[in-house]
Amino acid sequence: QVQLAESGGGLVQAGGSLRLSCTVSGRTFTVYTMGWSRQAPGQEREFVAHIILSGGGTTYADSVKGRFTISKDNARNTVILEMNNLRPEDTAVYYCTAYDTTTGQNWGQGTQVTVSS
């Protein structure tokens, strides 16, 4: 019942910036947390960041602390991931996530982020 729409992926030079956006629709009134995970080729999916929609508490993976910032727009049911000082190791498919307190975790289709050396 929860649907996620991701946008903002693309190609960027190392040291550059990119902004990802994710909007949740459907049964949004029970969504508690939204965030991002990523999966690089040949690697397992890993947590990147998430934010609590009520209150705004955030959590970041150690690999992105100080470089990425997650924010929210409650009125639009949207989360933004501002990615700064990107590294080639950040290259991955980035997936939006939304935790629904009733139905559980939901995943978007993913958006490709490529950081050139």
mmCIF file of C-alpha atoms in Angstrom:
data_model
loop_
_atom_site.group_PDB
_atom_site.id
_atom_site.type_symbol
_atom_site.label_atom_id
_atom_site.label_comp_id
_atom_site.label_asym_id
_atom_site.label_seq_id
_atom_site.Cartn_x
_atom_site.Cartn_y
_atom_site.Cartn_z
ATOM 1 C CA GLN A 1 0.000 0.000 0.000
ATOM 2 C CA VAL A 2 3.010 2.293 0.488
ATOM 3 C CA GLN A 3 4.660 3.454 -2.735
ATOM 4 C CA LEU A 4 8.042 5.189 -3.041
ATOM 5 C CA ALA A 5 9.249 7.430 -5.854
ATOM 6 C CA GLU A 6 12.973 8.192 -6.125
ATOM 7 C CA SER A 7 14.768 10.750 -8.251
ATOM 8 C CA GLY A 8 18.048 12.635 -8.491
ATOM 9 C CA GLY A 9 20.557 9.960 -9.389
ATOM 10 C CA GLY A 10 23.190 10.577 -11.999
ATOM 11 C CA LEU A 11 26.862 10.917 -12.822
ATOM 12 C CA VAL A 12 29.137 13.224 -10.851
ATOM 13 C CA GLN A 13 32.868 13.807 -10.518
ATOM 14 C CA ALA A 14 34.660 12.837 -7.322
ATOM 15 C CA GLY A 15 34.335 15.662 -4.831
ATOM 16 C CA GLY A 16 31.062 16.773 -6.339
ATOM 17 C CA SER A 17 27.546 16.779 -4.969
ATOM 18 C CA LEU A 18 24.216 15.223 -5.768
ATOM 19 C CA ARG A 19 20.755 15.437 -4.252
ATOM 20 C CA LEU A 20 18.365 12.495 -4.081
ATOM 21 C CA SER A 21 14.657 12.828 -3.409
ATOM 22 C CA CYS A 22 12.093 10.273 -2.299
ATOM 23 C CA THR A 23 8.363 10.735 -1.900
ATOM 24 C CA VAL A 24 6.090 8.224 -0.237
ATOM 25 C CA SER A 25 2.443 7.841 -1.189
ATOM 26 C CA GLY A 26 -0.415 5.568 -0.270
ATOM 27 C CA ARG A 27 -0.929 4.791 3.398
ATOM 28 C CA THR A 28 1.408 7.566 4.528
ATOM 29 C CA PHE A 29 -0.188 8.246 7.899
ATOM 30 C CA THR A 30 1.498 5.221 9.451
ATOM 31 C CA VAL A 31 4.981 5.783 7.986
ATOM 32 C CA TYR A 32 7.391 6.431 10.847
ATOM 33 C CA THR A 33 10.874 6.449 9.320
ATOM 34 C CA MET A 34 12.201 7.138 5.839
ATOM 35 C CA GLY A 35 15.726 6.815 4.572
ATOM 36 C CA TRP A 36 18.203 5.411 2.099
ATOM 37 C CA SER A 37 20.208 2.272 1.518
ATOM 38 C CA ARG A 38 22.577 1.482 -1.345
ATOM 39 C CA GLN A 39 24.017 -1.468 -3.204
ATOM 40 C CA ALA A 40 27.215 -1.416 -5.241
ATOM 41 C CA PRO A 41 27.916 -4.024 -7.932
ATOM 42 C CA GLY A 42 28.959 -7.311 -6.371
ATOM 43 C CA GLN A 43 28.249 -6.078 -2.862
ATOM 44 C CA GLU A 44 25.460 -6.486 -0.373
ATOM 45 C CA ARG A 45 22.990 -3.725 0.257
ATOM 46 C CA GLU A 46 24.043 -1.389 3.067
ATOM 47 C CA PHE A 47 22.350 1.200 5.206
ATOM 48 C CA VAL A 48 23.094 4.850 4.406
ATOM 49 C CA ALA A 49 20.816 7.059 6.505
ATOM 50 C CA HIS A 50 17.336 7.439 7.871
ATOM 51 C CA ILE A 51 15.201 10.052 9.575
ATOM 52 C CA ILE A 52 12.275 9.837 11.971
ATOM 53 C CA LEU A 53 9.408 11.775 10.430
ATOM 54 C CA SER A 54 7.984 12.761 13.818
ATOM 55 C CA GLY A 55 10.772 14.700 15.491
ATOM 56 C CA GLY A 56 13.483 14.477 12.866
ATOM 57 C CA GLY A 57 16.075 12.316 14.589
ATOM 58 C CA THR A 58 18.682 11.054 12.121
ATOM 59 C CA THR A 59 21.097 8.164 11.822
ATOM 60 C CA TYR A 60 23.998 7.847 9.381
ATOM 61 C CA ALA A 61 26.335 5.092 8.339
ATOM 62 C CA ASP A 62 29.918 5.787 9.387
ATOM 63 C CA SER A 63 30.988 5.845 5.743
ATOM 64 C CA VAL A 64 28.840 8.899 4.967
ATOM 65 C CA LYS A 65 28.946 10.882 8.210
ATOM 66 C CA GLY A 66 29.989 14.472 7.612
ATOM 67 C CA ARG A 67 29.360 14.183 3.864
ATOM 68 C CA PHE A 68 25.680 13.272 3.499
ATOM 69 C CA THR A 69 22.714 15.035 5.070
ATOM 70 C CA ILE A 70 19.194 13.650 5.244
ATOM 71 C CA SER A 71 16.235 15.981 5.674
ATOM 72 C CA LYS A 72 12.475 15.800 5.442
ATOM 73 C CA ASP A 73 9.406 17.666 4.266
ATOM 74 C CA ASN A 74 6.487 16.279 6.246
ATOM 75 C CA ALA A 75 3.905 18.172 4.207
ATOM 76 C CA ARG A 76 5.113 16.449 1.055
ATOM 77 C CA ASN A 77 5.971 13.110 2.684
ATOM 78 C CA THR A 78 9.402 13.544 1.157
ATOM 79 C CA VAL A 79 12.969 12.939 2.258
ATOM 80 C CA ILE A 80 16.068 14.450 0.690
ATOM 81 C CA LEU A 81 19.576 13.050 0.752
ATOM 82 C CA GLU A 82 22.184 15.730 0.117
ATOM 83 C CA MET A 83 25.374 13.980 -0.917
ATOM 84 C CA ASN A 84 28.529 16.094 -0.750
ATOM 85 C CA ASN A 85 32.207 15.369 -1.332
ATOM 86 C CA LEU A 86 31.277 12.230 -3.219
ATOM 87 C CA ARG A 87 33.805 9.448 -3.631
ATOM 88 C CA PRO A 88 34.019 6.708 -6.262
ATOM 89 C CA GLU A 89 33.176 4.225 -3.499
ATOM 90 C CA ASP A 90 29.780 5.921 -3.197
ATOM 91 C CA THR A 91 28.871 4.555 -6.622
ATOM 92 C CA ALA A 92 25.807 2.377 -6.137
ATOM 93 C CA VAL A 93 22.122 2.031 -6.698
ATOM 94 C CA TYR A 94 20.440 4.056 -3.976
ATOM 95 C CA TYR A 95 17.132 2.775 -2.638
ATOM 96 C CA CYS A 96 14.591 4.818 -0.748
ATOM 97 C CA THR A 97 13.099 3.133 2.302
ATOM 98 C CA ALA A 98 10.011 3.789 4.384
ATOM 99 C CA TYR A 99 9.059 1.974 7.547
ATOM 100 C CA ASP A 100 5.333 1.658 8.001
ATOM 101 C CA THR A 101 4.334 0.897 11.584
ATOM 102 C CA THR A 102 1.489 -1.270 10.343
ATOM 103 C CA THR A 103 2.905 -3.096 7.306
ATOM 104 C CA GLY A 104 6.678 -2.921 7.820
ATOM 105 C CA GLN A 105 9.585 -1.878 5.612
ATOM 106 C CA ASN A 106 9.080 -0.694 2.037
ATOM 107 C CA TRP A 107 11.656 -0.198 -0.727
ATOM 108 C CA GLY A 108 11.792 1.944 -3.829
ATOM 109 C CA GLN A 109 13.020 0.779 -7.212
ATOM 110 C CA GLY A 110 16.377 2.509 -6.832
ATOM 111 C CA THR A 111 18.271 5.272 -8.587
ATOM 112 C CA GLN A 112 21.807 4.977 -9.939
ATOM 113 C CA VAL A 113 24.555 7.193 -8.538
ATOM 114 C CA THR A 114 27.897 7.036 -10.317
ATOM 115 C CA VAL A 115 30.953 8.911 -9.054
ATOM 116 C CA SER A 116 33.847 9.075 -11.488
ATOM 117 C CA SER A 117 37.481 8.931 -10.366
#
